[in-house]
Amino acid sequence: MTASVTHPFSPGACPRLVVKVGSALLVDPAGDVRREWLASLVADIADAIAAGQRIVIVSSGAIALGARRLKLPAGGRASLEDAQAAAATGQIALSGCWAELLHGHGLTAAQMLVTLDDLEDRRRYLNAAATLDRLLALGVVPVVNENDSVATAEIRFGDNDRLAARIGQAAGAQGVLLLSDVDGLYTANPGTDPNATLIPEVTRLDARIRAMADSGSASGMGSGGMVSKLEAARIALSAGAHLAIASGRVPHPLARFIESGHGTVFRAAGPARARKAWLAGRLTARGRIAVDAGAVAALGQGKSLLPAGATAVEGRFLRGDVIDIAGPDGALVARGLAEYDADDATRIIGLRTAALADVLGQPPRACLVHRDHLVLL
């Protein structure tokens, strides 16, 4: 790999990198591993590690591989039970393949299976982060996948794009690369619009960029798509990591991306505080507080959320739970840790601070969410 350190994903600029590989790239329609292609990617990874980079792999493919071995219909996705059985069977084959190919380059692989709860719960998230940090320090290549054998529709990531971004956050990575069957984000669906153009760089993930995915530029592969990739970009950027979408439909896809720069890079503005990055990257919340336009403006200035600016409370949450904060139009503007439980929050919304003690019957906390435990989305 002969890349300039100026490339944001090169070993010199990105000490820790997460590489996500989807099922459509790794497994062929017959349910077999695309071994020659995978070997070329592993060679790229070995070169990057030799140049000083530490790499985490987020690999799909367990369900597809297991379904073939168990001869299950619909690729193992006809039912939740089939998917769980296929995942349990295919994960052994998937991990074995990665371990064998990495071993051929003198590298040791480690398997990590995680669930949504493992990364949403703060204590378990820190445990996962510590494991990743130690493995990378030892020169081991973690191979991560969602634990589909126990995940259900209610407690799962659902796609490995968002999982990769969360793992990047936990690993302290500077970059997350999503290898895909599309080569980046386009202004429109390139399959139907001949005027669609590739967007090489995104510096602000705003409504205009999101609309490009909503209008049909999703790839449609696997369980993800362009919408999930933009959500992954949001998570990565909130953690201060760049994210890229690049084609995996070529041999040596990592090296080709670094050398050519062809793809879409979402650039992070800068590093984020660890606790706030964890909050921003969460996919679940226990409740929601709606606020008025004045509160939205105050939050944007770095202030805490006061009861006076709140207009409604939804959900059942306790003090310390993660809650979302939504503006007058319903759009999420922030996320943070509740200073009150839902019942007390409902009693004091819209009130000035001076009135809180009379309503609560005790000395109040001044805010619903303190600025030190709040992150803008």
XYZ file of C-alpha atoms in Angstrom:
377
model
C 0.000 0.000 0.000
C 1.738 3.151 -1.186
C -0.494 5.970 0.006
C 0.322 9.473 1.107
C -0.207 10.241 4.779
C -2.436 13.103 3.624
C -5.211 10.631 2.831
C -7.436 10.594 5.938
C -7.600 6.777 5.962
C -3.912 6.066 5.345
C -1.853 4.470 8.144
C -0.034 7.726 8.789
C -3.218 9.760 9.265
C -5.490 7.087 10.736
C -3.791 4.997 13.453
C -6.951 2.981 14.066
C -9.360 2.021 11.290
C -12.586 0.011 11.230
C -13.309 -1.842 7.965
C -16.849 -3.110 7.467
C -17.505 -5.902 4.970
C -21.078 -6.687 3.945
C -22.648 -10.027 3.085
C -23.073 -9.158 -0.588
C -19.308 -8.745 -0.923
C -18.177 -11.659 1.203
C -20.680 -14.370 0.210
C -21.712 -15.296 -3.333
C -25.323 -16.127 -4.342
C -24.669 -19.827 -3.769
C -23.724 -19.177 -0.143
C -19.966 -19.689 -0.532
C -17.264 -17.305 0.635
C -15.691 -15.227 -2.156
C -12.353 -16.502 -0.993
C -10.119 -14.994 -3.680
C -11.608 -11.523 -3.125
C -11.387 -11.890 0.642
C -7.755 -12.952 0.384
C -6.990 -9.734 -1.506
C -8.642 -7.654 1.215
C -6.721 -9.497 3.933
C -3.496 -8.767 2.033
C -4.426 -5.062 2.104
C -5.096 -5.278 5.832
C -1.757 -6.996 6.427
C 0.055 -4.255 4.485
C -1.721 -1.551 6.493
C -0.831 -3.228 9.788
C 2.779 -3.562 8.669
C 2.721 0.206 8.048
C 1.644 0.797 11.646
C -2.132 0.923 11.355
C -4.381 -1.041 13.724
C -7.504 -2.460 12.099
C -10.829 -3.765 13.373
C -12.970 -5.789 10.976
C -16.756 -5.716 11.175
C -17.883 -8.677 9.108
C -21.324 -9.730 7.954
C -21.974 -13.104 6.359
C -22.769 -15.484 9.210
C -26.454 -15.916 8.362
C -25.778 -16.362 4.652
C -23.083 -18.981 5.282
C -25.121 -20.825 7.903
C -28.254 -20.909 5.750
C -26.396 -22.762 3.021
C -25.005 -25.319 5.418
C -28.402 -25.900 7.023
C -30.229 -25.759 3.659
C -32.646 -23.135 4.976
C -35.016 -21.270 2.636
C -34.901 -17.509 1.947
C -31.226 -17.288 2.824
C -31.985 -18.166 6.432
C -34.317 -15.202 6.916
C -37.696 -16.917 6.602
C -38.142 -16.620 10.375
C -36.328 -15.282 13.396
C -35.603 -18.840 14.524
C -34.054 -19.695 11.149
C -31.912 -16.571 11.218
C -30.674 -17.332 14.725
C -29.848 -20.940 13.840
C -28.115 -19.876 10.626
C -26.092 -17.250 12.483
C -24.952 -19.712 15.132
C -23.857 -22.180 12.440
C -22.355 -19.699 10.010
C -20.391 -17.723 12.574
C -17.979 -20.606 13.083
C -17.260 -20.824 9.374
C -16.982 -17.043 9.045
C -14.555 -16.643 11.929
C -12.525 -19.616 10.781
C -12.118 -18.134 7.323
C -10.926 -14.782 8.646
C -8.562 -16.465 11.129
C -7.050 -18.702 8.470
C -6.420 -15.922 5.961
C -5.020 -13.533 8.583
C -2.796 -16.293 9.958
C -1.316 -16.651 6.486
C 0.135 -13.165 6.977
C 1.344 -13.873 10.485
C -1.628 -12.126 12.104
C -3.845 -13.332 14.937
C -7.618 -12.899 14.752
C -9.966 -12.471 17.710
C -13.731 -12.896 17.556
C -16.090 -10.436 19.268
C -19.859 -10.904 19.093
C -21.912 -8.016 20.451
C -25.551 -7.045 20.800
C -27.188 -3.652 20.758
C -27.452 -3.734 24.550
C -23.703 -4.309 24.878
C -23.049 -0.886 23.357
C -26.097 0.972 24.705
C -25.374 0.112 28.346
C -22.569 2.394 29.536
C -20.763 -0.187 31.708
C -20.852 -2.913 29.038
C -19.784 -0.390 26.407
C -16.712 0.492 28.461
C -15.918 -3.209 28.854
C -16.106 -3.706 25.079
C -13.946 -0.634 24.533
C -11.324 -1.956 26.955
C -11.243 -5.333 25.197
C -10.817 -3.723 21.789
C -8.072 -1.453 23.089
C -6.106 -4.347 24.562
C -6.469 -6.515 21.454
C -5.246 -3.700 19.198
C -2.345 -2.955 21.531
C -1.329 -6.614 21.235
C -1.389 -6.425 17.427
C -4.448 -8.701 17.187
C -7.130 -8.148 14.532
C -10.603 -8.126 16.134
C -13.326 -9.548 13.882
C -16.663 -8.203 15.111
C -20.226 -9.166 14.219
C -23.638 -8.703 15.760
C -24.582 -11.716 17.860
C -27.510 -12.663 15.635
C -27.983 -15.987 17.412
C -29.504 -14.156 20.405
C -30.580 -10.813 18.902
C -34.253 -10.132 18.265
C -36.032 -7.498 16.210
C -36.402 -5.346 19.317
C -32.773 -5.499 20.493
C -30.538 -5.427 17.464
C -28.615 -3.075 15.239
C -30.233 -4.586 12.160
C -27.309 -3.681 9.912
C -23.549 -3.670 10.295
C -23.102 -0.122 9.002
C -24.274 1.364 12.293
C -22.520 -1.383 14.225
C -19.242 -0.473 12.500
C -19.641 3.170 13.480
C -20.335 2.244 17.100
C -17.362 -0.124 17.158
C -15.233 2.646 15.693
C -16.303 4.838 18.563
C -15.552 2.145 21.154
C -12.163 1.397 19.585
C -11.126 5.042 19.463
C -10.770 4.799 15.676
C -10.065 7.822 13.520
C -11.784 6.299 10.482
C -14.583 3.899 9.544
C -14.609 2.448 6.026
C -17.800 0.879 4.702
C -16.923 -1.374 1.774
C -20.076 -1.572 -0.310
C -21.509 -2.679 -3.633
C -21.942 1.031 -4.397
C -18.945 3.331 -4.615
C -20.322 6.224 -2.611
C -23.164 8.680 -2.144
C -24.701 10.068 -5.337
C -26.862 13.114 -5.916
C -29.564 10.722 -7.203
C -29.973 7.052 -7.967
C -27.240 6.347 -10.556
C -29.189 3.328 -11.774
C -32.099 5.454 -12.974
C -30.720 8.972 -13.346
C -27.946 9.426 -15.942
C -27.160 12.848 -14.460
C -26.405 11.459 -11.011
C -22.925 12.379 -9.799
C -20.744 10.999 -7.039
C -20.218 13.270 -4.033
C -16.548 12.843 -3.071
C -16.717 14.677 0.253
C -19.348 15.651 2.798
C -18.461 18.116 5.536
C -21.971 18.612 6.914
C -24.579 15.903 7.306
C -27.648 18.087 6.790
C -31.173 17.609 5.428
C -29.975 18.073 1.851
C -27.575 15.139 2.158
C -30.152 12.953 3.899
C -32.655 13.655 1.139
C -30.315 12.070 -1.394
C -30.710 8.726 0.379
C -34.441 9.188 0.948
C -34.969 9.852 -2.769
C -33.802 6.396 -3.755
C -30.015 6.281 -3.834
C -29.941 3.361 -1.383
C -28.073 0.343 -2.614
C -30.689 -2.165 -1.473
C -28.120 -4.791 -0.495
C -28.187 -6.914 2.643
C -30.051 -5.458 5.593
C -28.581 -1.997 5.115
C -28.745 0.637 2.402
C -27.751 4.244 1.930
C -30.037 5.436 4.731
C -28.256 3.168 7.215
C -24.897 4.390 5.908
C -25.852 8.000 6.573
C -26.924 7.044 10.085
C -23.544 5.336 10.488
C -21.888 8.534 9.302
C -23.787 10.514 11.935
C -22.566 8.162 14.674
C -18.963 8.216 13.448
C -18.869 11.993 13.030
C -20.296 12.469 16.524
C -17.299 10.504 17.816
C -14.835 12.605 15.829
C -14.095 9.876 13.255
C -14.227 10.193 9.480
C -16.424 7.718 7.616
C -16.097 6.618 4.012
C -18.219 4.628 1.575
C -16.181 2.919 -1.132
C -16.600 0.113 -3.619
C -15.791 -3.409 -2.524
C -16.524 -4.848 -5.948
C -12.849 -4.823 -6.901
C -9.810 -6.839 -5.815
C -7.721 -5.205 -3.088
C -10.526 -2.762 -2.208
C -8.781 -1.129 0.754
C -5.589 -0.402 -1.175
C -7.544 0.855 -4.181
C -9.559 3.247 -2.062
C -6.475 4.666 -0.350
C -4.610 5.037 -3.634
C -7.449 6.410 -5.766
C -9.556 8.224 -3.191
C -12.627 7.163 -5.156
C -15.648 7.109 -2.873
C -17.419 9.432 -0.469
C -15.689 10.667 2.655
C -17.700 12.190 5.485
C -15.241 14.400 7.353
C -15.444 14.858 11.093
C -14.994 18.328 12.497
C -12.732 17.170 15.330
C -12.446 14.833 18.307
C -15.371 14.461 20.692
C -15.466 13.912 24.454
C -15.864 10.207 25.134
C -19.042 10.380 27.216
C -20.792 12.758 24.829
C -19.728 10.637 21.856
C -21.302 7.600 23.522
C -24.522 9.529 24.055
C -24.670 10.786 20.470
C -23.983 7.341 19.069
C -26.747 5.577 20.988
C -29.605 4.150 18.951
C -32.125 3.901 21.785
C -33.536 6.279 24.411
C -35.919 5.737 27.320
C -38.021 8.810 26.650
C -38.353 12.171 24.979
C -38.860 15.781 25.996
C -40.299 18.235 23.483
C -39.068 21.819 23.720
C -39.910 25.205 22.242
C -37.868 27.243 19.782
C -36.273 29.280 22.561
C -34.941 26.139 24.227
C -33.570 24.883 20.906
C -31.653 28.149 20.518
C -30.355 27.940 24.086
C -29.166 24.353 23.616
C -27.346 25.457 20.477
C -25.464 27.982 22.612
C -24.257 25.255 24.951
C -26.791 25.797 27.736
C -28.660 23.248 29.853
C -32.292 22.337 29.228
C -34.457 24.184 31.742
C -38.057 23.223 32.613
C -39.329 26.551 31.271
C -38.448 25.570 27.714
C -40.042 22.108 27.821
C -43.513 21.534 26.381
C -44.179 17.785 26.690
C -42.771 14.568 28.166
C -43.005 11.122 26.558
C -41.984 7.680 27.840
C -41.196 6.172 31.212
C -37.715 7.089 32.364
C -35.813 7.531 35.601
C -33.176 10.021 36.615
C -29.939 9.153 34.811
C -31.659 7.484 31.848
C -30.844 8.579 28.312
C -33.587 10.726 26.776
C -34.042 12.511 23.452
C -34.854 16.202 23.105
C -37.039 17.234 20.163
C -37.798 20.665 18.757
C -41.205 22.121 17.895
C -41.217 20.296 14.535
C -40.524 16.920 16.157
C -36.945 16.701 14.857
C -34.333 15.483 17.340
C -31.990 18.240 18.412
C -30.142 16.723 21.372
C -29.742 13.723 23.653
C -28.771 13.600 27.286
C -29.134 12.144 30.773
C -32.341 13.009 32.583
C -32.051 14.940 35.844
C -35.633 14.000 36.783
C -37.800 10.946 36.323
C -40.702 11.170 33.861
C -43.367 11.859 36.493
C -41.529 14.788 38.062
C -40.464 16.122 34.677
C -44.113 16.170 33.599
C -45.051 18.156 36.720
C -42.512 20.923 36.146
C -42.423 21.480 32.367
C -43.032 25.087 31.441
C -42.205 26.375 34.939
C -39.615 28.923 35.936
C -36.881 27.748 38.292
C -38.280 29.756 41.195
C -41.535 27.789 41.079
C -40.028 24.293 41.110
C -39.679 23.879 44.888
C -43.357 24.672 45.484
C -44.441 22.005 42.986
C -41.969 19.305 44.011
C -42.014 19.977 47.741
C -38.237 19.737 47.983
C -35.137 21.642 46.828
C -35.087 21.171 43.035
C -32.386 20.553 40.522
C -32.239 23.542 38.227
C -32.433 21.740 34.885
C -34.057 18.796 33.149
C -30.803 17.897 31.366
C -27.475 19.443 32.365
C -25.209 20.704 29.604
C -22.362 18.484 30.852
C -24.522 15.433 30.136
C -26.039 16.624 26.861
C -24.947 16.388 23.243
C -26.426 18.077 20.180
C -27.458 15.837 17.279
